Amino acid sequence: MKLIKLALVTLSISFALLSRAEDGSRLWLRADADAQAQVSANKKGESIAIAVQELQTQWKGAPVQLNMVGKTRLPNPDAFTITGDSRNGVNISASSEKGLLYGAYHLLRMQETGQLNGELNIAESPSYNLRILNHWDNLDGSIERGYAGQSLWRWEQLPETVSPRYREYARANASIGINGTVLNNVNASPQILKTEMLEKVKVLAGIFRPYGIKVYLSVNFSSPVILDGLKTADPLDKTVQQWWKNKAAEIYRLIPDFGGFLVKANSEGQPGPQDFGRTHAEGANTLADALKPYGGIVMWRAFVYNPSGDDRAKQAYLEFTPLDGQFRDNVIVQVKNGPIDFQPREPFNALFGAMKKTPLMPELQVTQEYLGFSNHLVFLASMWKEFLNSDTYCKGEGSTVAKVTDGTVFPNKLTAIAGVANTGDNTNWCGHHFAQANWYAFGRLAWKHQLTPAEIADEWLRLTFSSDIALVNPVKEMMLSSWETTVSYMMPLGLHHIFAWSHHYGPEPWCAIPGARPDWLPSYYHQADNTGLGFNRTTTGSNAVSQYESPLREILNNPNTCPENLLVWFHHIPWNHTMKNGRSFWEELCYRYDAGVQQVRAFQKIWDRQENRVDAERFCHVQSRLKIQSKDAVWWKDACLLYFQTFSKRPVPYDIERPVNELEELKMIKLHLK
Ligand code: GCV
């Protein structure tokens, strides 16, 4: 009898464990839902109901009162205050339902991260009014640059069948303040605007709405021609303008709070206003006029470059600065953080600060197209903070990118930030468990760009793994150094775009495809020759430095003052150039690559020590990804050093790890990735 009982107990324990599989699906929302908190609200509403339910089931403190207050007290609808005492009674106030929901998630986060110690006196208002994920999801379910499976959106099943993941997605976003989602790829299929697709979009919008999330769509500029056979898509043509107006009316009949359009035009083969001799502003304004009556906006991307044009790093600036002041007030220009394309490290795009009469929104890439896909552990908050803290000097010292985009330097009503999503239908959402931290970090920084990477990593680890400081401290250090580490083993000292052709995983600095666009080849960027390495963007070269304000342009123009981590971005540096630490440039390059390899190995040790603090499932998953990262780091180091050595003709310093690969063998590697 005893034995049977024991067997039953064991069985039920294992069922309990099974039902709690640590597969990462719960993201950072892992609080037990077994509380029975007293929660009341002075108003009813769908979002308030969610806030009440979240608190009732997870809040372990004193009764909570949700108060809807007037706009005069809290003008930003997303802002909230939390006052009172976690042991005697808590008040969350906001001027909108969304604000109350954000307040509820904030309070729960404080509880789960151990930040409650009695009195509460919190006032939060977001840095950016629009905090938007961009999904590069295609209508066939594939995701451009997606490394976590297929699209979350099951278009073929919608509108009838609704996946439970839609709500989970909305909840995760709301919990970190994300309030917008662009559902489809910027390389947009015109089909997204067909009525039957809009009916499907309507269902998603309905699920996301109570979570405070608006839906936006990427649109193809040729839609009027492709969908309805118009003779032209010329934005100044009256029939084209009417077509967009009719389409907007149709969308808003279905989705009254539709957010607006995101547009990639005249870029990488996409159609646009220039096809008809019109400017980006004329194109954007036609769409903006159609959306204006309903409160919609246009996010017009500045990611443009042309093979026959000037230095690629200069082109967006050259095309867009002459248009400053010509955009309607419901247009915001969306600019990637750097002037090339989400490279491991870039200087900020000189458009930030240069467009003084046009609101700009930063576009960050959460998905790791150029950072090891979902195989490498890279915590991107560090990179985004470096970018946001970069000083543009556009209105004197301290005009950081953050301040020129959040409404501080230029009083824009429209403030926004976008992140290219890393989600897919993988059980753990992002492929790598630690890639979830980047989704989390994007939301947290969009809400409050003053947060430090350390604060964000700390929160995320406590929410996702454990609050045990024996885990939090070392793993946080690993996260905080992971971006710099990756830069070291991939592209140190300002190297950029030396990736393998097309899929961007792994090194191919030698890549030469006959007939290929020169600006899609690594040699365009690294310019290695017997004298040295790097792209001369100084006054004696492409003069990209002149797009930056003084004194930054002078700082960048001089190899002795240019930050060493951007040295070969701006300069062609002789192999024997003396670095600040006294080493030659060639030696420093070797040491940086080697340091990257050693650091990933150190990450493996840090992680392995966590074996008893992390559930087996996630532990093993991360452990095996770190093995890949470690091997890839060696691959990067050997490929780049052996290849650049054919130009430098100098020895790899004898105290660093010797190459374990042959250059000719590395050149034979051809990965068949998308
Ligand atoms: C969506 C890079 C990527 C493309 C992407 C493009 C863009 O070129 O490799 O996949 O296309 O950027 O941002 O539009």
XYZ file of C-alpha atoms and ligand atoms in Angstrom:
688
model
C 0.000 0.000 0.000
C 2.792 2.327 1.040
C 4.579 1.613 -2.210
C 1.488 2.385 -4.264
C 1.047 5.655 -2.377
C 4.653 6.571 -3.000
C 4.287 5.757 -6.677
C 1.184 7.932 -6.870
C 2.936 10.817 -5.153
C 5.920 10.492 -7.481
C 3.595 10.349 -10.448
C 1.708 13.444 -9.433
C 4.937 15.313 -8.754
C 6.223 14.441 -12.202
C 2.896 15.487 -13.745
C 3.165 18.751 -11.885
C 6.672 19.203 -13.244
C 5.549 18.253 -16.712
C 2.714 20.748 -16.644
C 5.296 23.309 -15.601
C 7.727 22.455 -18.356
C 10.474 25.045 -18.363
C 10.369 25.580 -22.071
C 10.606 29.351 -21.965
C 7.062 29.858 -23.178
C 6.193 31.931 -20.126
C 8.848 34.523 -20.937
C 9.378 36.953 -18.066
C 5.791 36.483 -16.881
C 6.316 33.589 -14.535
C 4.690 34.798 -11.331
C 2.436 32.202 -9.732
C -1.197 33.041 -10.321
C -2.320 31.818 -6.911
C -2.809 35.089 -5.054
C -6.192 36.383 -3.970
C -5.612 40.073 -3.778
C -8.346 42.606 -3.116
C -8.501 44.897 -6.118
C -11.073 47.550 -6.929
C -11.421 50.147 -9.665
C -13.404 53.387 -9.960
C -14.287 52.594 -13.577
C -15.073 49.650 -15.779
C -13.409 48.748 -19.053
C -11.712 45.939 -20.941
C -8.162 46.992 -20.069
C -9.099 47.705 -16.479
C -10.574 44.223 -16.259
C -7.220 42.798 -17.348
C -5.361 44.937 -14.827
C -7.718 43.809 -12.063
C -7.374 40.172 -13.011
C -3.566 40.298 -13.213
C -3.388 41.897 -9.786
C -5.998 39.662 -8.186
C -4.136 36.550 -9.190
C -0.532 37.698 -8.665
C -0.369 40.553 -6.176
C 0.585 39.418 -2.702
C 0.347 42.735 -0.888
C -2.316 45.040 0.543
C -5.553 45.951 -1.321
C -5.100 47.865 -4.554
C -7.331 50.652 -5.830
C -7.215 51.590 -9.524
C -8.179 55.228 -10.073
C -8.993 56.783 -13.379
C -8.113 60.459 -13.007
C -8.498 63.530 -15.214
C -6.060 64.395 -18.023
C -5.004 67.539 -16.197
C -3.392 65.373 -13.533
C -1.697 62.941 -15.897
C -1.652 64.397 -19.429
C 0.130 61.456 -21.047
C -2.482 58.692 -21.352
C 0.163 56.011 -20.750
C 1.535 57.621 -17.593
C 0.675 56.370 -14.132
C 1.434 56.913 -10.487
C 1.650 54.317 -7.748
C 1.291 55.606 -4.214
C 0.515 54.261 -0.779
C 2.138 51.391 0.954
C 2.506 47.824 -0.229
C 1.522 46.623 3.267
C -1.460 48.905 3.937
C -3.013 49.905 0.644
C -1.869 50.801 -2.858
C -3.286 53.356 -5.301
C -2.606 53.194 -9.016
C -3.755 56.287 -10.913
C -3.799 57.080 -14.613
C -5.877 59.098 -17.047
C -6.587 56.118 -19.304
C -7.298 52.442 -19.005
C -3.959 51.683 -20.638
C -2.156 53.747 -18.031
C -3.783 51.706 -15.274
C -2.748 48.494 -16.985
C 0.867 49.683 -17.227
C 0.719 50.643 -13.558
C -0.512 47.175 -12.641
C 2.316 45.496 -14.559
C 4.815 47.862 -12.986
C 3.649 47.013 -9.480
C 3.831 43.293 -10.206
C 7.316 43.687 -11.671
C 8.428 45.432 -8.495
C 7.051 42.568 -6.458
C 8.692 39.892 -8.574
C 12.072 41.621 -8.647
C 12.094 42.248 -4.909
C 11.880 46.035 -5.121
C 9.046 46.530 -2.641
C 9.940 47.856 0.733
C 6.835 49.543 2.052
C 6.099 53.061 0.898
C 5.379 53.621 -2.765
C 5.905 56.900 -4.523
C 6.186 56.174 -8.209
C 5.449 58.378 -11.196
C 6.183 57.008 -14.651
C 5.610 58.518 -18.065
C 7.002 56.956 -21.244
C 10.043 58.319 -23.087
C 8.384 57.664 -26.451
C 4.656 57.875 -27.068
C 4.730 55.124 -29.685
C 6.686 51.973 -28.858
C 6.324 49.683 -31.795
C 7.436 46.235 -32.860
C 8.040 45.741 -36.578
C 7.422 42.200 -37.750
C 9.148 41.272 -40.975
C 6.578 38.507 -41.376
C 5.478 37.463 -44.831
C 1.952 36.395 -45.632
C 3.135 32.833 -46.397
C 4.237 32.429 -42.776
C 7.963 32.888 -43.340
C 9.830 35.654 -41.540
C 12.557 37.673 -43.215
C 15.552 37.576 -40.856
C 13.502 35.559 -38.380
C 15.316 32.869 -36.391
C 12.576 31.540 -34.135
C 10.401 29.595 -36.513
C 7.454 30.705 -38.577
C 5.227 33.709 -38.134
C 2.983 33.932 -35.110
C 0.181 35.077 -37.401
C -1.716 32.143 -38.865
C -3.241 34.023 -41.770
C -4.662 30.864 -43.315
C -6.619 30.128 -40.114
C -7.814 33.661 -39.466
C -10.370 35.129 -39.017
C -12.204 31.992 -37.818
C -9.482 30.314 -35.783
C -7.653 32.315 -33.194
C -4.422 31.055 -31.676
C -4.090 31.495 -27.897
C -0.649 32.890 -28.574
C -2.099 36.142 -29.907
C -3.307 37.049 -26.457
C -0.075 35.868 -24.828
C 1.859 38.033 -27.265
C -0.296 41.048 -26.416
C 0.080 40.442 -22.702
C 3.871 40.141 -22.938
C 4.075 43.388 -24.880
C 1.731 45.258 -22.578
C 3.738 44.124 -19.571
C 6.747 46.051 -20.916
C 4.859 48.972 -22.403
C 4.924 48.155 -26.121
C 1.830 49.770 -27.625
C 2.039 49.113 -31.345
C 2.768 46.318 -33.768
C 3.381 46.379 -37.499
C 2.177 42.939 -38.502
C 3.873 42.425 -41.855
C 7.213 42.744 -43.578
C 8.387 46.119 -44.873
C 9.080 44.269 -48.118
C 5.332 44.358 -48.259
C 2.983 42.230 -50.235
C 0.228 44.437 -51.652
C -2.192 41.637 -50.722
C -2.212 42.781 -47.095
C -4.599 45.559 -48.125
C -7.152 43.245 -49.723
C -10.486 43.194 -47.943
C -10.210 39.546 -46.913
C -6.820 40.221 -45.306
C -8.139 43.287 -43.522
C -10.885 41.123 -42.010
C -8.143 38.980 -40.518
C -6.185 41.985 -39.312
C -9.358 43.190 -37.619
C -9.445 40.048 -35.466
C -5.862 40.542 -34.304
C -6.536 44.215 -33.614
C -9.515 43.203 -31.479
C -7.377 40.842 -29.385
C -4.582 43.370 -28.946
C -6.810 46.392 -28.195
C -7.551 45.694 -24.507
C -3.797 45.343 -24.017
C -3.321 48.868 -25.342
C -1.718 47.729 -28.598
C -2.560 49.318 -31.931
C -2.091 47.533 -35.194
C -0.169 49.064 -38.130
C 0.543 47.658 -41.577
C 3.483 47.863 -43.953
C 2.224 48.877 -47.358
C 3.558 48.474 -50.848
C 3.655 51.755 -52.739
C 2.346 50.080 -55.902
C -0.769 48.754 -54.185
C -3.211 50.892 -56.239
C -1.787 49.418 -59.448
C -1.415 45.832 -58.287
C -4.668 45.502 -56.383
C -7.017 47.596 -58.458
C -5.372 48.027 -61.820
C -4.784 51.780 -61.629
C -2.524 52.988 -64.411
C -0.051 54.553 -62.034
C 0.948 54.794 -58.365
C 2.171 58.391 -58.832
C 1.422 60.046 -55.484
C 0.398 63.303 -57.148
C -2.148 61.630 -59.386
C -5.695 62.383 -58.196
C -7.001 58.849 -58.773
C -4.091 57.454 -56.765
C -4.761 59.867 -53.922
C -8.429 58.898 -53.964
C -7.481 55.212 -53.942
C -5.484 55.660 -50.732
C -8.343 57.665 -49.208
C -10.830 54.935 -50.032
C -8.504 52.291 -48.639
C -8.041 54.248 -45.433
C -11.814 54.612 -45.079
C -12.238 50.866 -45.520
C -9.560 50.088 -42.936
C -11.000 52.444 -40.336
C -14.518 51.038 -40.828
C -13.091 47.705 -39.729
C -10.470 48.903 -37.249
C -11.430 52.294 -35.802
C -8.159 52.664 -33.883
C -5.856 51.491 -36.685
C -2.384 52.983 -36.143
C -1.204 53.696 -39.682
C 1.277 52.651 -42.353
C 4.961 51.775 -42.389
C 6.614 52.259 -45.785
C 9.841 51.043 -47.342
C 9.991 52.941 -50.604
C 12.653 53.101 -53.302
C 14.881 50.848 -51.306
C 16.291 47.457 -52.261
C 13.953 47.136 -55.224
C 10.747 48.279 -53.514
C 8.560 50.687 -55.480
C 8.222 54.282 -54.380
C 7.492 57.861 -55.373
C 10.848 58.256 -57.124
C 9.601 55.849 -59.782
C 7.425 58.777 -60.880
C 9.959 61.537 -60.322
C 8.425 62.449 -56.953
C 10.164 62.854 -53.635
C 9.902 60.765 -50.505
C 7.969 63.646 -48.928
C 5.427 63.703 -51.746
C 4.975 59.960 -51.420
C 4.615 60.037 -47.653
C 2.220 62.986 -47.721
C -0.269 61.301 -50.029
C -0.572 58.417 -47.590
C -0.585 60.779 -44.627
C -3.476 62.797 -46.094
C -5.500 59.625 -46.463
C -4.936 58.628 -42.828
C -5.184 62.073 -41.285
C -8.983 62.253 -40.801
C -8.808 59.146 -38.624
C -5.725 60.045 -36.597
C -3.432 57.590 -38.403
C 0.261 58.146 -39.045
C 2.841 57.251 -41.673
C 6.211 55.863 -40.643
C 8.368 56.464 -43.702
C 11.671 54.624 -43.665
C 14.944 56.351 -44.498
C 16.721 53.093 -45.279
C 17.703 54.033 -48.832
C 20.866 53.474 -50.809
C 21.708 53.096 -54.415
C 24.639 51.212 -55.935
C 25.597 54.072 -58.221
C 25.420 56.616 -55.430
C 27.971 58.051 -53.065
C 29.392 56.156 -50.056
C 26.448 54.079 -48.825
C 26.855 55.491 -45.322
C 26.035 58.971 -46.664
C 23.047 58.274 -48.814
C 20.084 58.461 -46.432
C 21.325 61.838 -45.205
C 21.804 63.114 -48.746
C 18.297 62.099 -49.771
C 16.384 63.127 -46.687
C 17.937 66.336 -45.331
C 16.789 68.414 -48.345
C 13.221 67.291 -47.531
C 13.306 68.531 -43.941
C 10.125 70.487 -43.224
C 8.248 69.097 -46.222
C 6.482 66.231 -44.473
C 2.923 66.419 -43.104
C 2.602 66.524 -39.343
C 1.368 62.922 -39.192
C 4.523 61.600 -40.864
C 7.513 60.402 -38.889
C 10.710 59.308 -40.614
C 11.985 55.968 -39.331
C 15.778 55.769 -39.305
C 17.940 52.748 -38.495
C 20.362 53.405 -35.652
C 23.398 53.352 -37.920
C 24.038 54.648 -41.433
C 24.602 51.215 -43.008
C 22.466 48.384 -41.695
C 22.282 47.050 -38.134
C 25.965 46.131 -38.082
C 27.509 44.768 -34.866
C 28.710 48.302 -34.140
C 27.968 51.473 -36.081
C 28.195 55.166 -35.335
C 24.758 56.746 -35.125
C 23.100 57.775 -38.381
C 23.926 61.452 -39.030
C 20.256 62.102 -39.838
C 19.628 62.188 -36.086
C 19.983 65.815 -35.179
C 20.192 66.932 -38.803
C 16.448 66.816 -39.488
C 15.294 69.680 -37.311
C 11.755 70.153 -38.601
C 10.786 66.512 -39.073
C 10.198 64.013 -36.293
C 12.482 60.985 -36.537
C 12.024 57.626 -34.891
C 14.909 55.229 -34.260
C 14.606 51.758 -35.758
C 16.490 49.099 -33.788
C 16.886 45.483 -34.744
C 15.863 43.058 -32.026
C 16.239 40.061 -34.292
C 19.927 39.185 -34.613
C 20.396 39.305 -38.369
C 24.004 40.392 -38.003
C 24.666 39.074 -34.527
C 24.666 35.289 -34.734
C 20.940 34.715 -35.314
C 19.387 32.871 -32.381
C 22.614 30.938 -31.768
C 24.623 33.672 -30.085
C 23.963 35.166 -26.682
C 24.134 38.921 -27.257
C 22.349 41.336 -24.929
C 21.494 44.289 -27.106
C 20.555 46.838 -24.457
C 24.235 47.812 -24.311
C 24.337 48.589 -28.022
C 21.065 50.512 -27.962
C 22.199 52.562 -24.989
C 25.458 53.495 -26.721
C 23.365 54.667 -29.658
C 20.758 56.549 -27.602
C 23.475 58.233 -25.544
C 25.487 59.305 -28.610
C 25.883 63.060 -28.699
C 24.743 64.588 -31.981
C 25.819 68.099 -30.826
C 22.964 69.435 -32.982
C 21.944 71.927 -30.308
C 25.193 72.002 -28.435
C 26.728 69.393 -26.191
C 24.284 66.933 -24.677
C 21.903 66.738 -27.653
C 21.921 62.980 -27.515
C 20.047 60.804 -29.974
C 17.601 60.007 -27.180
C 16.920 63.684 -26.592
C 16.564 64.599 -30.257
C 13.978 61.867 -30.756
C 11.986 61.891 -27.511
C 10.708 65.461 -27.812
C 13.261 67.072 -25.464
C 15.393 68.935 -28.016
C 12.709 69.343 -30.685
C 9.203 69.687 -29.262
C 7.597 66.940 -31.371
C 4.156 65.675 -30.541
C 4.944 62.537 -32.480
C 7.636 60.572 -30.677
C 8.246 56.940 -31.472
C 10.739 54.093 -31.548
C 10.606 50.807 -33.438
C 12.257 47.432 -32.944
C 12.402 44.715 -35.591
C 10.931 41.787 -33.713
C 12.717 38.536 -32.921
C 9.595 36.522 -32.243
C 8.363 33.449 -34.057
C 6.276 30.378 -33.348
C 9.064 28.572 -31.456
C 7.859 27.461 -28.042
C 10.256 29.865 -26.381
C 9.225 32.662 -28.786
C 12.731 33.878 -29.700
C 14.849 30.807 -30.458
C 17.475 31.487 -27.788
C 16.234 31.864 -24.226
C 18.467 34.889 -23.812
C 17.057 36.489 -26.956
C 13.903 37.043 -24.912
C 15.973 39.558 -22.962
C 16.287 41.669 -26.112
C 12.541 41.807 -26.674
C 12.214 42.734 -23.010
C 14.995 45.332 -23.216
C 13.500 46.970 -26.277
C 10.197 47.463 -24.479
C 11.794 48.715 -21.286
C 14.081 51.201 -23.087
C 11.245 52.412 -25.302
C 9.344 53.114 -22.118
C 12.260 54.629 -20.236
C 15.486 55.167 -22.134
C 17.220 56.299 -18.968
C 17.276 52.722 -17.681
C 20.728 51.179 -17.695
C 21.504 47.843 -19.350
C 22.426 46.549 -15.877
C 19.026 47.474 -14.459
C 17.248 45.842 -17.365
C 19.352 42.673 -17.245
C 18.845 42.468 -13.494
C 15.069 42.738 -13.805
C 14.905 40.278 -16.658
C 17.033 37.648 -14.939
C 15.020 37.831 -11.745
C 11.765 37.568 -13.658
C 12.932 34.869 -16.047
C 15.309 32.690 -14.037
C 15.706 33.458 -10.368
C 16.492 36.170 -7.849
C 19.326 34.131 -6.390
C 22.259 36.524 -6.493
C 24.584 33.619 -7.118
C 22.862 33.437 -10.485
C 21.910 37.075 -11.066
C 25.349 38.595 -10.517
C 27.565 36.452 -12.742
C 24.964 35.943 -15.459
C 24.254 39.666 -15.521
C 27.961 40.358 -16.004
C 27.953 37.884 -18.868
C 24.978 39.608 -20.468
C 26.504 43.039 -20.035
C 29.758 42.098 -21.724
C 28.151 39.936 -24.405
C 27.655 42.619 -27.064
C 31.229 43.922 -26.807
C 32.435 40.325 -26.865
C 30.545 39.615 -30.052
C 31.868 42.773 -31.663
C 35.377 41.578 -30.724
C 35.144 38.180 -32.388
C 33.139 39.439 -35.374
C 34.104 42.983 -36.329
C 36.286 44.877 -33.883
C 37.685 48.394 -34.281
C 34.952 49.590 -36.644
C 34.996 46.762 -39.166
C 31.591 46.212 -40.711
C 29.641 44.158 -43.210
C 32.200 41.430 -43.763
C 29.491 38.785 -43.539
C 28.818 35.832 -45.727
C 26.791 36.617 -48.810
C 23.080 37.194 -48.303
C 22.325 35.210 -45.134
C 24.707 37.234 -42.924
C 25.789 34.352 -40.684
C 29.490 33.803 -40.433
C 32.513 35.526 -41.977
C 33.285 35.988 -45.642
C 35.570 39.014 -45.874
C 36.878 37.571 -49.163
C 33.410 37.246 -50.719
C 33.471 38.171 -54.416
C 30.429 37.390 -56.515
C 30.907 38.310 -60.159
C 28.403 40.957 -61.194
C 27.178 41.597 -57.636
C 26.381 45.096 -56.429
C 29.685 46.405 -55.055
C 27.948 47.766 -51.945
C 26.763 44.260 -51.135
C 30.331 42.934 -51.019
C 32.620 42.977 -47.965
C 35.566 44.465 -49.882
C 33.509 47.647 -50.379
C 33.539 48.070 -46.597
C 36.874 46.737 -45.351
C 39.056 48.018 -48.229
C 41.955 45.820 -47.115
C 45.194 46.288 -49.033
C 48.901 46.060 -48.415
C 48.951 49.445 -46.714
C 46.142 48.888 -44.244
C 42.470 48.348 -43.517
C 39.291 50.413 -43.416
C 37.015 52.819 -45.266
C 38.333 56.361 -45.522
C 35.297 58.453 -44.668
C 37.365 61.473 -43.645
C 37.753 64.752 -45.524
C 40.344 63.049 -47.715
C 37.971 60.184 -48.474
C 34.178 60.000 -48.857
C 33.823 62.844 -46.339
C 30.968 61.158 -44.484
C 32.390 62.812 -41.365
C 31.101 66.155 -42.627
C 27.526 64.966 -42.099
C 28.125 65.109 -38.365
C 28.057 68.360 -36.372
C 31.175 69.981 -34.993
C 33.064 69.104 -32.872
C 32.132 65.504 -33.589
C 33.168 65.687 -37.230
C 36.648 66.877 -36.279
C 36.937 64.217 -33.581
C 35.978 61.513 -36.058
C 38.149 62.941 -38.824
C 41.379 62.516 -36.873
C 42.620 58.930 -36.363
C 44.147 59.963 -33.060
C 40.859 61.239 -31.621
C 38.396 58.969 -33.417
C 37.109 56.387 -30.914
C 39.169 53.258 -31.509
C 36.052 51.129 -31.596
C 35.094 52.989 -34.812
C 38.577 53.469 -36.224
C 38.277 51.575 -39.503
C 34.715 52.729 -39.982
C 36.116 56.199 -40.610
C 39.762 55.624 -41.566
C 41.973 53.504 -43.728
C 44.462 52.612 -41.027
C 48.034 51.525 -41.810
C 48.920 48.100 -40.421
C 51.705 49.693 -38.385
C 49.590 52.557 -36.961
C 50.277 52.927 -33.235
C 47.233 52.385 -31.046
C 46.679 54.100 -27.704
C 48.050 51.080 -25.845
C 51.251 51.114 -27.904
C 50.458 48.079 -30.026
C 50.444 48.260 -33.791
C 47.006 48.261 -35.402
C 47.579 44.754 -36.767
C 48.507 43.423 -33.343
C 45.505 45.094 -31.762
C 43.214 43.552 -34.347
C 44.613 40.126 -33.468
C 44.269 40.697 -29.739
C 40.678 41.901 -30.091
C 39.641 38.811 -32.047
C 41.383 36.610 -29.535
C 39.770 38.394 -26.593
C 36.355 37.754 -28.158
C 37.062 34.030 -28.329
C 38.353 33.885 -24.760
C 35.336 35.779 -23.480
C 32.841 33.381 -25.010
C 34.714 30.531 -23.376
C 34.400 32.396 -20.098
C 30.635 32.645 -20.724
C 30.522 28.864 -21.005
C 32.171 28.568 -17.608
C 29.811 31.102 -16.058
C 26.823 29.266 -17.425
C 27.994 25.786 -16.516
C 28.342 26.923 -12.904
C 24.595 27.655 -12.928
C 23.655 24.031 -13.518
C 22.042 23.656 -10.105
C 20.272 26.984 -10.220
C 18.552 26.641 -13.579
C 16.023 24.036 -14.670
C 17.551 21.309 -16.795
C 15.609 22.148 -19.939
C 16.686 25.763 -20.250
C 20.127 25.062 -18.846
C 20.934 22.493 -21.537
C 19.461 24.609 -24.293
C 21.595 27.624 -23.430
C 24.615 25.420 -22.826
C 24.438 23.948 -26.297
C 23.955 27.358 -27.910
C 27.057 28.617 -26.093
C 29.010 25.745 -27.607
C 27.946 26.912 -31.055
C 28.851 30.480 -30.195
C 32.257 29.395 -28.973
C 32.983 27.483 -32.176
C 31.666 30.347 -34.278
C 33.910 32.809 -32.465
C 36.965 30.754 -33.432
C 35.666 30.549 -36.988
C 35.318 34.341 -37.123
C 38.749 34.924 -35.626
C 40.565 32.512 -37.894
C 38.729 33.589 -41.033
C 39.300 37.295 -40.508
C 42.851 37.147 -39.199
C 44.071 34.655 -41.784
C 42.428 36.612 -44.573
C 43.630 40.062 -43.446
C 47.078 38.581 -42.861
C 47.356 38.043 -46.600
C 47.466 41.854 -46.782
C 49.270 42.776 -43.562
C 51.962 40.117 -44.087
C 52.605 40.244 -40.343
C 52.656 37.416 -37.833
C 49.778 36.736 -35.488
C 51.276 37.693 -32.080
C 52.785 34.571 -30.562
C 51.013 34.819 -27.229
C 47.519 34.524 -28.663
C 45.774 31.320 -29.544
C 46.973 29.907 -32.865
C 44.535 29.514 -35.744
C 43.033 26.036 -35.879
C 41.595 26.380 -39.392
C 43.094 26.733 -42.842
C 42.005 29.819 -44.767
C 41.379 27.836 -47.934
C 39.089 25.440 -46.049
C 37.199 28.301 -44.477
C 36.649 29.777 -47.897
C 34.942 26.555 -48.969
C 32.223 26.835 -46.313
C 28.890 27.570 -47.914
C 25.973 27.608 -45.535
C 22.533 27.229 -47.017
C 20.641 29.547 -44.775
C 17.888 31.953 -45.605
C 13.392 43.725 -44.745
C 18.572 44.580 -44.686
C 18.084 43.175 -44.544
C 16.809 42.968 -45.330
C 15.774 43.989 -44.860
C 16.353 45.374 -45.079
C 15.432 46.464 -44.583
O 19.031 44.812 -45.974
O 19.077 42.293 -44.933
O 16.358 41.659 -45.107
O 14.570 43.848 -45.540
O 17.554 45.491 -44.365
O 15.610 46.882 -43.466
O 14.548 46.880 -45.316
